Amino acid sequence: MKLTVVGGGSTYTPELIDGFARLRDTLPIEELVLMDPATDRLALVGALARRIFTRQDHNGTITTTTDLDEAVDGADAVLLQLRVGGQAAREQDETWPLECGCVGQETTGAGGLAKALRTVPVVLGIADRVRRANPTAWIIDFTNPVGIVTRALLQEGHKAVGLCNVAIGFQRKFATMLGVSASDVHLDHVGLNHLTWETGVRLGGPEGENALPKLLTDHADTIAADLRLPRAVLDRLGVVPSYYLRYYYAHDQVVQELRTKPSRAAEVAEMERKLLALYADPALDEKPELLSKRGGAYYSEAAVDLAAALLNGAGSPYQVVNTHNNGTLPFLPDDAVIEVQAAVSRQGATPLPVSHTDPLYAGLMAQVTAYEDLALDAALHGGRTRVFKALLSHPLIGQYEYAEKLTDELIAHNREHLAWA
């Protein structure tokens, strides 16, 4: 089995390598290729990856390359974890929207749209080369914004599934609170990427006992603190929103906070400098503790589970993924990409049925889905008017004066990445 990681020079990668090494019985990789145009980072990460495999007695080979065609040739699956423009572009995504009093964030709002415009054309170019090299290969997308990128891939007929680590994070956290193993926890997870709610926490499988009421009774204070939302919000909703819902439920408070502290991009850039210094140590042969603060917790386990199910029918039978709606949520188009529990096999991901969705959540999902339609149109075809319409439709913006100014700012800050600009 050959796997390729595009963006293999990322500081995330040792987390992925550790998962591949520990879970090799689930996903027996013979060849792993790390591809990245950043040669210095790739060399450091590649060397550490080989040391991790050696330490954990994994006999697979790890190669590094800057040549995409070489990397994907013969690959059974290709994982995408790239960041067009690097942390410098992320820094911009998180700052210029604040000038209009709008959230600055790399996956939603104006910053999220900027990232989508930079990313979608690049990802589709990669996917075309994957399809030419091996039409049967699966593409697993971890590149944000995952929902829009996955929809772009599926719309072009690629064999693709989107992956996010929010659900697996909740699964692990809830399992600890309930005193059970993570494999015993099945989430009723519904929404779009980075716009999700846990409406049930079932023990043993999709039809198991719903432990969410007990969780909210016994642990609501802890859960609310982790989400940085008042406990009263959880009490009234009776569900657990993802931490990304704070951008919607406490928008003005978040904007004020973002204006008074360093950006997350600046924090991550500093962390990456420290991580790369650690990776350069030839004695290091395991992922360092600092990596846990980088983000992407449990990414490796989710990625192994998904790849194993798609490639050899192993892994968990039910997984939270991003895939076509196909009638699962009747208030959304069939070709919308949703993030829900799905049955995953060699044939792909089939969403499990979802019971009635409260209008409080369905309405926001429908509005953001409409934004994603317009965002993808702008990413594929360009043009100031398309960018303006996408921004105007987003519930975190929604005023024409803001949309006008943000359109100009987005284009000005991303001109080098937008062929049409």
One Martini backbone bead per residue (centre of mass of N, CA, C, O) as a GRO file, in nm:
protein
  421
    1MET     BB    1   0.095   0.037   0.024
    2LYS     BB    2   0.032   0.374  -0.097
    3LEU     BB    3   0.113   0.692   0.047
    4THR     BB    4   0.024   1.044   0.017
    5VAL     BB    5   0.159   1.367   0.127
    6VAL     BB    6   0.032   1.680   0.080
    7GLY     BB    7   0.227   1.861   0.292
    8GLY     BB    8   0.474   1.701   0.440
    9GLY     BB    9   0.622   1.972   0.575
   10SER     BB   10   0.450   1.982   0.802
   11THR     BB   11   0.421   2.007   1.150
   12TYR     BB   12   0.197   1.781   1.161
   13THR     BB   13   0.321   1.510   1.047
   14PRO     BB   14   0.424   1.355   1.306
   15GLU     BB   15   0.139   1.282   1.393
   16LEU     BB   16   0.082   1.101   1.150
   17ILE     BB   17   0.323   0.908   1.180
   18ASP     BB   18   0.250   0.799   1.457
   19GLY     BB   19  -0.014   0.668   1.363
   20PHE     BB   20   0.104   0.481   1.147
   21ALA     BB   21   0.282   0.323   1.348
   22ARG     BB   22   0.069   0.232   1.569
   23LEU     BB   23  -0.159   0.150   1.318
   24ARG     BB   24  -0.043  -0.080   1.117
   25ASP     BB   25  -0.268  -0.303   1.129
   26THR     BB   26  -0.487  -0.119   0.997
   27LEU     BB   27  -0.241   0.036   0.819
   28PRO     BB   28  -0.038  -0.117   0.581
   29ILE     BB   29   0.242   0.049   0.509
   30GLU     BB   30   0.498   0.052   0.261
   31GLU     BB   31   0.455   0.351   0.132
   32LEU     BB   32   0.575   0.686   0.206
   33VAL     BB   33   0.490   1.013   0.082
   34LEU     BB   34   0.653   1.330   0.099
   35MET     BB   35   0.512   1.634  -0.018
   36ASP     BB   36   0.709   1.940  -0.090
   37PRO     BB   37   0.837   2.259  -0.179
   38ALA     BB   38   0.971   2.275   0.109
   39THR     BB   39   1.280   2.161   0.154
   40ASP     BB   40   1.366   2.218   0.447
   41ARG     BB   41   1.120   2.101   0.591
   42LEU     BB   42   1.115   1.824   0.455
   43ALA     BB   43   1.384   1.722   0.565
   44LEU     BB   44   1.313   1.732   0.866
   45VAL     BB   45   1.049   1.566   0.862
   46GLY     BB   46   1.155   1.314   0.718
   47ALA     BB   47   1.370   1.232   0.926
   48LEU     BB   48   1.176   1.203   1.165
   49ALA     BB   49   0.990   0.993   1.040
   50ARG     BB   50   1.203   0.770   1.023
   51ARG     BB   51   1.262   0.758   1.329
   52ILE     BB   52   0.980   0.676   1.416
   53PHE     BB   53   0.965   0.412   1.261
   54THR     BB   54   1.211   0.285   1.393
   55ARG     BB   55   1.122   0.298   1.691
   56GLN     BB   56   0.837   0.132   1.597
   57ASP     BB   57   0.903  -0.097   1.386
   58HIS     BB   58   0.865   0.015   1.096
   59ASN     BB   59   0.901  -0.118   0.750
   60GLY     BB   60   0.846   0.126   0.608
   61THR     BB   61   0.881   0.361   0.356
   62ILE     BB   62   1.039   0.693   0.334
   63THR     BB   63   0.971   0.962   0.115
   64THR     BB   64   1.095   1.253  -0.060
   65THR     BB   65   0.933   1.533  -0.244
   66THR     BB   66   0.870   1.795  -0.506
   67ASP     BB   67   0.720   1.584  -0.694
   68LEU     BB   68   0.402   1.521  -0.765
   69ASP     BB   69   0.400   1.293  -0.977
   70GLU     BB   70   0.583   1.106  -0.816
   71ALA     BB   71   0.410   1.090  -0.556
   72VAL     BB   72   0.126   0.978  -0.699
   73ASP     BB   73   0.243   0.740  -0.820
   74GLY     BB   74   0.056   0.463  -0.721
   75ALA     BB   75  -0.144   0.572  -0.530
   76ASP     BB   76  -0.408   0.489  -0.309
   77ALA     BB   77  -0.358   0.758  -0.137
   78VAL     BB   78  -0.437   1.115  -0.079
   79LEU     BB   79  -0.318   1.365   0.134
   80LEU     BB   80  -0.446   1.686   0.225
   81GLN     BB   81  -0.218   1.957   0.386
   82LEU     BB   82  -0.244   2.256   0.277
   83ARG     BB   83  -0.096   2.609   0.251
   84VAL     BB   84  -0.174   2.878   0.085
   85GLY     BB   85   0.074   3.115   0.185
   86GLY     BB   86   0.078   3.036   0.462
   87GLN     BB   87   0.106   3.212   0.758
   88ALA     BB   88   0.089   3.488   0.622
   89ALA     BB   89  -0.199   3.453   0.511
   90ARG     BB   90  -0.332   3.394   0.780
   91GLU     BB   91  -0.272   3.662   0.914
   92GLN     BB   92  -0.456   3.818   0.723
   93ASP     BB   93  -0.727   3.666   0.768
   94GLU     BB   94  -0.718   3.760   1.091
   95THR     BB   95  -0.717   4.094   1.041
   96TRP     BB   96  -0.872   4.265   0.816
   97PRO     BB   97  -1.173   4.208   0.911
   98LEU     BB   98  -1.156   4.386   1.177
   99GLU     BB   99  -1.198   4.668   1.038
  100CYS     BB  100  -1.528   4.581   1.019
  101GLY     BB  101  -1.610   4.399   1.271
  102CYS     BB  102  -1.500   4.115   1.183
  103VAL     BB  103  -1.415   3.813   1.178
  104GLY     BB  104  -1.086   3.666   1.211
  105GLN     BB  105  -1.064   3.375   1.001
  106GLU     BB  106  -0.955   3.086   0.814
  107THR     BB  107  -1.271   2.932   0.777
  108THR     BB  108  -1.438   3.201   0.814
  109GLY     BB  109  -1.562   3.430   0.653
  110ALA     BB  110  -1.344   3.629   0.493
  111GLY     BB  111  -1.095   3.450   0.549
  112GLY     BB  112  -1.221   3.187   0.441
  113LEU     BB  113  -1.259   3.287   0.155
  114ALA     BB  114  -0.967   3.345   0.089
  115LYS     BB  115  -0.875   3.052   0.124
  116ALA     BB  116  -1.056   2.931  -0.093
  117LEU     BB  117  -0.944   3.096  -0.337
  118ARG     BB  118  -0.652   2.982  -0.307
  119THR     BB  119  -0.715   2.659  -0.290
  120VAL     BB  120  -0.902   2.526  -0.502
  121PRO     BB  121  -0.725   2.538  -0.762
  122VAL     BB  122  -0.491   2.372  -0.645
  123VAL     BB  123  -0.644   2.113  -0.569
  124LEU     BB  124  -0.755   2.051  -0.854
  125GLY     BB  125  -0.478   2.017  -0.983
  126ILE     BB  126  -0.392   1.778  -0.812
  127ALA     BB  127  -0.634   1.588  -0.871
  128ASP     BB  128  -0.581   1.555  -1.174
  129ARG     BB  129  -0.303   1.413  -1.131
  130VAL     BB  130  -0.408   1.178  -0.972
  131ARG     BB  131  -0.605   1.066  -1.188
  132ARG     BB  132  -0.388   1.014  -1.403
  133ALA     BB  133  -0.213   0.817  -1.226
  134ASN     BB  134  -0.486   0.717  -1.037
  135PRO     BB  135  -0.824   0.666  -1.062
  136THR     BB  136  -0.856   0.490  -0.775
  137ALA     BB  137  -0.781   0.705  -0.594
  138TRP     BB  138  -0.787   0.852  -0.287
  139ILE     BB  139  -0.913   1.156  -0.140
  140ILE     BB  140  -0.794   1.326   0.153
  141ASP     BB  141  -0.933   1.608   0.317
  142PHE     BB  142  -0.762   1.864   0.543
  143THR     BB  143  -0.818   2.118   0.386
  144ASN     BB  144  -0.888   2.439   0.424
  145PRO     BB  145  -1.204   2.451   0.361
  146VAL     BB  146  -1.337   2.145   0.367
  147GLY     BB  147  -1.620   2.177   0.245
  148ILE     BB  148  -1.540   2.333  -0.015
  149VAL     BB  149  -1.317   2.146  -0.116
  150THR     BB  150  -1.486   1.887  -0.133
  151ARG     BB  151  -1.695   1.997  -0.328
  152ALA     BB  152  -1.503   2.050  -0.559
  153LEU     BB  153  -1.414   1.756  -0.595
  154LEU     BB  154  -1.694   1.624  -0.639
  155GLN     BB  155  -1.786   1.805  -0.879
  156GLU     BB  156  -1.527   1.673  -1.051
  157GLY     BB  157  -1.530   1.346  -0.975
  158HIS     BB  158  -1.382   1.279  -0.726
  159LYS     BB  159  -1.229   1.064  -0.489
  160ALA     BB  160  -1.376   1.205  -0.200
  161VAL     BB  161  -1.290   1.298   0.145
  162GLY     BB  162  -1.363   1.467   0.434
  163LEU     BB  163  -1.161   1.599   0.717
  164CYS     BB  164  -1.204   1.624   1.077
  165ASN     BB  165  -1.123   1.674   1.441
  166VAL     BB  166  -1.373   1.749   1.613
  167ALA     BB  167  -1.522   1.479   1.666
  168ILE     BB  168  -1.286   1.314   1.793
  169GLY     BB  169  -1.254   1.507   2.028
  170PHE     BB  170  -1.532   1.461   2.154
  171GLN     BB  171  -1.518   1.157   2.183
  172ARG     BB  172  -1.277   1.154   2.383
  173LYS     BB  173  -1.397   1.342   2.599
  174PHE     BB  174  -1.662   1.184   2.659
  175ALA     BB  175  -1.535   0.917   2.737
  176THR     BB  176  -1.392   1.021   2.989
  177MET     BB  177  -1.648   1.127   3.137
  178LEU     BB  178  -1.794   0.825   3.115
  179GLY     BB  179  -1.586   0.580   3.140
  180VAL     BB  180  -1.508   0.503   2.838
  181SER     BB  181  -1.450   0.404   2.539
  182ALA     BB  182  -1.425   0.550   2.237
  183SER     BB  183  -1.564   0.309   2.073
  184ASP     BB  184  -1.846   0.353   2.246
  185VAL     BB  185  -1.870   0.632   2.093
  186HIS     BB  186  -2.159   0.786   1.939
  187LEU     BB  187  -2.227   1.048   1.724
  188ASP     BB  188  -2.464   1.307   1.683
  189HIS     BB  189  -2.346   1.455   1.400
  190VAL     BB  190  -2.432   1.790   1.281
  191GLY     BB  191  -2.356   1.952   0.960
  192LEU     BB  192  -2.092   2.152   0.892
  193ASN     BB  193  -1.800   2.253   0.849
  194HIS     BB  194  -1.761   2.434   1.136
  195LEU     BB  195  -2.100   2.355   1.176
  196THR     BB  196  -2.169   2.193   1.468
  197TRP     BB  197  -2.363   1.930   1.639
  198GLU     BB  198  -2.432   1.756   1.944
  199THR     BB  199  -2.738   1.560   1.973
  200GLY     BB  200  -2.569   1.295   2.051
  201VAL     BB  201  -2.457   1.024   2.292
  202ARG     BB  202  -2.373   0.703   2.208
  203LEU     BB  203  -2.379   0.367   2.329
  204GLY     BB  204  -2.241   0.127   2.090
  205GLY     BB  205  -2.413   0.308   1.878
  206PRO     BB  206  -2.666   0.441   1.685
  207GLU     BB  207  -2.886   0.279   1.900
  208GLY     BB  208  -2.799   0.381   2.157
  209GLU     BB  209  -2.765   0.524   2.437
  210ASN     BB  210  -2.831   0.851   2.553
  211ALA     BB  211  -2.570   1.052   2.722
  212LEU     BB  212  -2.614   1.363   2.703
  213PRO     BB  213  -2.780   1.440   2.954
  214LYS     BB  214  -2.560   1.349   3.154
  215LEU     BB  215  -2.334   1.530   3.056
  216LEU     BB  216  -2.490   1.800   3.112
  217THR     BB  217  -2.529   1.749   3.416
  218ASP     BB  218  -2.215   1.674   3.500
  219HIS     BB  219  -2.035   1.866   3.253
  220ALA     BB  220  -2.117   2.159   3.157
  221ASP     BB  221  -1.898   2.343   3.273
  222THR     BB  222  -1.660   2.218   3.119
  223ILE     BB  223  -1.768   2.240   2.832
  224ALA     BB  224  -1.817   2.546   2.833
  225ALA     BB  225  -1.525   2.627   2.889
  226ASP     BB  226  -1.405   2.500   2.631
  227LEU     BB  227  -1.605   2.684   2.443
  228ARG     BB  228  -1.654   2.971   2.562
  229LEU     BB  229  -1.939   2.936   2.709
  230PRO     BB  230  -2.218   2.954   2.858
  231ARG     BB  231  -2.402   2.733   3.027
  232ALA     BB  232  -2.684   2.843   2.945
  233VAL     BB  233  -2.662   2.763   2.649
  234LEU     BB  234  -2.662   2.456   2.690
  235ASP     BB  235  -2.926   2.437   2.851
  236ARG     BB  236  -3.108   2.550   2.617
  237LEU     BB  237  -3.016   2.358   2.380
  238GLY     BB  238  -2.917   2.047   2.453
  239VAL     BB  239  -2.635   2.084   2.318
  240VAL     BB  240  -2.313   2.057   2.135
  241PRO     BB  241  -2.122   2.284   2.018
  242SER     BB  242  -1.892   2.394   1.842
  243TYR     BB  243  -1.633   2.622   1.876
  244TYR     BB  244  -1.718   2.776   1.608
  245LEU     BB  245  -1.996   2.895   1.719
  246ARG     BB  246  -1.876   3.144   1.866
  247TYR     BB  247  -1.869   3.331   1.611
  248TYR     BB  248  -2.190   3.353   1.631
  249TYR     BB  249  -2.282   3.365   1.948
  250ALA     BB  250  -2.000   3.576   2.001
  251HIS     BB  251  -1.896   3.788   1.796
  252ASP     BB  252  -1.827   4.061   1.939
  253GLN     BB  253  -1.646   3.937   2.155
  254VAL     BB  254  -1.438   3.815   1.963
  255VAL     BB  255  -1.349   4.071   1.822
  256GLN     BB  256  -1.240   4.208   2.076
  257GLU     BB  257  -1.026   3.995   2.137
  258LEU     BB  258  -0.871   4.004   1.860
  259ARG     BB  259  -0.786   4.315   1.901
  260THR     BB  260  -0.609   4.236   2.194
  261LYS     BB  261  -0.439   4.009   2.039
  262PRO     BB  262  -0.267   3.786   1.912
  263SER     BB  263  -0.259   3.592   1.663
  264ARG     BB  264  -0.275   3.268   1.579
  265ALA     BB  265  -0.064   3.281   1.356
  266ALA     BB  266   0.165   3.390   1.535
  267GLU     BB  267   0.169   3.155   1.731
  268VAL     BB  268   0.221   2.932   1.520
  269ALA     BB  269   0.482   3.041   1.398
  270GLU     BB  270   0.644   3.015   1.661
  271MET     BB  271   0.592   2.713   1.702
  272GLU     BB  272   0.723   2.622   1.437
  273ARG     BB  273   1.007   2.713   1.500
  274LYS     BB  274   1.039   2.520   1.743
  275LEU     BB  275   0.976   2.255   1.600
  276LEU     BB  276   1.202   2.263   1.384
  277ALA     BB  277   1.428   2.259   1.593
  278LEU     BB  278   1.354   1.983   1.705
  279TYR     BB  279   1.363   1.820   1.434
  280ALA     BB  280   1.683   1.869   1.399
  281ASP     BB  281   1.720   1.653   1.607
  282PRO     BB  282   1.869   1.338   1.578
  283ALA     BB  283   1.744   1.224   1.862
  284LEU     BB  284   1.467   1.257   1.760
  285ASP     BB  285   1.188   0.982   1.778
  286GLU     BB  286   0.937   1.175   1.850
  287LYS     BB  287   0.676   1.339   1.929
  288PRO     BB  288   0.638   1.633   2.061
  289GLU     BB  289   0.462   1.801   2.299
  290LEU     BB  290   0.422   2.072   2.141
  291LEU     BB  291   0.232   1.954   1.916
  292SER     BB  292  -0.039   1.961   2.086
  293LYS     BB  293  -0.056   2.294   2.039
  294ARG     BB  294  -0.099   2.315   1.714
  295GLY     BB  295  -0.310   2.110   1.647
  296GLY     BB  296  -0.486   1.827   1.539
  297ALA     BB  297  -0.615   1.641   1.725
  298TYR     BB  298  -0.634   1.306   1.618
  299TYR     BB  299  -0.575   1.306   1.315
  300SER     BB  300  -0.432   1.033   1.276
  301GLU     BB  301  -0.666   0.848   1.362
  302ALA     BB  302  -0.871   0.948   1.155
  303ALA     BB  303  -0.699   0.890   0.902
  304VAL     BB  304  -0.660   0.588   0.942
  305ASP     BB  305  -0.956   0.506   0.956
  306LEU     BB  306  -1.035   0.611   0.676
  307ALA     BB  307  -0.824   0.472   0.496
  308ALA     BB  308  -0.889   0.182   0.583
  309ALA     BB  309  -1.186   0.179   0.486
  310LEU     BB  310  -1.129   0.258   0.183
  311LEU     BB  311  -0.896   0.028   0.120
  312ASN     BB  312  -0.979  -0.247   0.337
  313GLY     BB  313  -1.233  -0.235   0.548
  314ALA     BB  314  -1.131  -0.110   0.786
  315GLY     BB  315  -1.200   0.012   1.066
  316SER     BB  316  -1.453   0.202   1.124
  317PRO     BB  317  -1.785   0.190   1.019
  318TYR     BB  318  -1.814   0.472   1.172
  319GLN     BB  319  -1.784   0.815   1.045
  320VAL     BB  320  -1.679   1.144   1.048
  321VAL     BB  321  -1.767   1.327   0.752
  322ASN     BB  322  -1.723   1.469   0.425
  323THR     BB  323  -2.022   1.480   0.221
  324HIS     BB  324  -2.278   1.419   0.050
  325ASN     BB  325  -2.606   1.454   0.120
  326ASN     BB  326  -2.834   1.295  -0.031
  327GLY     BB  327  -3.104   1.367   0.167
  328THR     BB  328  -3.032   1.381   0.471
  329LEU     BB  329  -3.089   1.696   0.443
  330PRO     BB  330  -3.381   1.828   0.314
  331PHE     BB  331  -3.287   2.151   0.331
  332LEU     BB  332  -3.068   2.049   0.131
  333PRO     BB  333  -2.881   1.990  -0.114
  334ASP     BB  334  -2.746   1.709  -0.247
  335ASP     BB  335  -2.452   1.866  -0.316
  336ALA     BB  336  -2.401   1.912  -0.047
  337VAL     BB  337  -2.169   1.946   0.221
  338ILE     BB  338  -2.150   1.732   0.496
  339GLU     BB  339  -2.124   1.666   0.864
  340VAL     BB  340  -2.132   1.317   0.936
  341GLN     BB  341  -2.235   1.023   0.991
  342ALA     BB  342  -2.080   0.730   0.836
  343ALA     BB  343  -2.057   0.480   0.609
  344VAL     BB  344  -1.742   0.314   0.561
  345SER     BB  345  -1.586   0.213   0.249
  346ARG     BB  346  -1.471   0.125  -0.055
  347GLN     BB  347  -1.724   0.297  -0.176
  348GLY     BB  348  -1.739   0.496   0.072
  349ALA     BB  349  -1.968   0.753   0.184
  350THR     BB  350  -2.266   0.701   0.394
  351PRO     BB  351  -2.503   0.855   0.532
  352LEU     BB  352  -2.675   0.870   0.804
  353PRO     BB  353  -2.951   0.907   0.944
  354VAL     BB  354  -3.143   1.205   1.026
  355SER     BB  355  -3.312   1.356   1.233
  356HIS     BB  356  -3.467   1.604   1.323
  357THR     BB  357  -3.396   1.949   1.264
  358ASP     BB  358  -3.357   2.222   1.413
  359PRO     BB  359  -3.413   2.540   1.301
  360LEU     BB  360  -3.169   2.672   1.443
  361TYR     BB  361  -2.971   2.493   1.261
  362ALA     BB  362  -3.090   2.477   0.974
  363GLY     BB  363  -3.078   2.780   0.905
  364LEU     BB  364  -2.768   2.812   0.922
  365MET     BB  365  -2.694   2.592   0.723
  366ALA     BB  366  -2.839   2.715   0.478
  367GLN     BB  367  -2.682   2.981   0.470
  368VAL     BB  368  -2.393   2.857   0.447
  369THR     BB  369  -2.447   2.695   0.193
  370ALA     BB  370  -2.498   2.940   0.014
  371TYR     BB  371  -2.221   3.058   0.054
  372GLU     BB  372  -2.063   2.811  -0.060
  373ASP     BB  373  -2.168   2.839  -0.342
  374LEU     BB  374  -2.046   3.126  -0.390
  375ALA     BB  375  -1.754   3.060  -0.316
  376LEU     BB  376  -1.706   2.848  -0.536
  377ASP     BB  377  -1.766   3.031  -0.773
  378ALA     BB  378  -1.533   3.228  -0.709
  379ALA     BB  379  -1.300   3.016  -0.717
  380LEU     BB  380  -1.357   2.921  -1.022
  381HIS     BB  381  -1.422   3.234  -1.169
  382GLY     BB  382  -1.418   3.486  -1.033
  383GLY     BB  383  -1.455   3.807  -0.932
  384ARG     BB  384  -1.585   4.067  -0.762
  385THR     BB  385  -1.889   3.997  -0.755
  386ARG     BB  386  -1.861   3.714  -0.635
  387VAL     BB  387  -1.725   3.799  -0.376
  388PHE     BB  388  -1.945   3.990  -0.275
  389LYS     BB  389  -2.177   3.782  -0.258
  390ALA     BB  390  -2.044   3.594  -0.055
  391LEU     BB  391  -2.012   3.804   0.172
  392LEU     BB  392  -2.312   3.897   0.194
  393SER     BB  393  -2.418   3.595   0.270
  394HIS     BB  394  -2.270   3.601   0.528
  395PRO     BB  395  -2.359   3.594   0.867
  396LEU     BB  396  -2.082   3.763   0.953
  397ILE     BB  397  -2.186   4.007   0.766
  398GLY     BB  398  -2.454   4.117   0.572
  399GLN     BB  399  -2.329   4.401   0.465
  400TYR     BB  400  -2.262   4.602   0.205
  401GLU     BB  401  -2.033   4.777   0.320
  402TYR     BB  402  -1.861   4.543   0.416
  403ALA     BB  403  -1.847   4.385   0.150
  404GLU     BB  404  -1.700   4.600  -0.011
  405LYS     BB  405  -1.445   4.631   0.165
  406LEU     BB  406  -1.368   4.327   0.180
  407THR     BB  407  -1.323   4.285  -0.117
  408ASP     BB  408  -1.084   4.476  -0.146
  409GLU     BB  409  -0.906   4.343   0.070
  410LEU     BB  410  -0.890   4.061  -0.041
  411ILE     BB  411  -0.761   4.129  -0.312
  412ALA     BB  412  -0.513   4.286  -0.207
  413HIS     BB  413  -0.402   4.032  -0.020
  414ASN     BB  414  -0.440   3.801  -0.289
  415ARG     BB  415  -0.334   3.863  -0.580
  416GLU     BB  416  -0.100   3.641  -0.614
  417HIS     BB  417  -0.342   3.399  -0.594
  418LEU     BB  418  -0.516   3.552  -0.830
  419ALA     BB  419  -0.547   3.522  -1.160
  420TRP     BB  420  -0.789   3.742  -1.209
  421ALA     BB  421  -0.635   3.996  -1.051
   0.00000   0.00000   0.00000
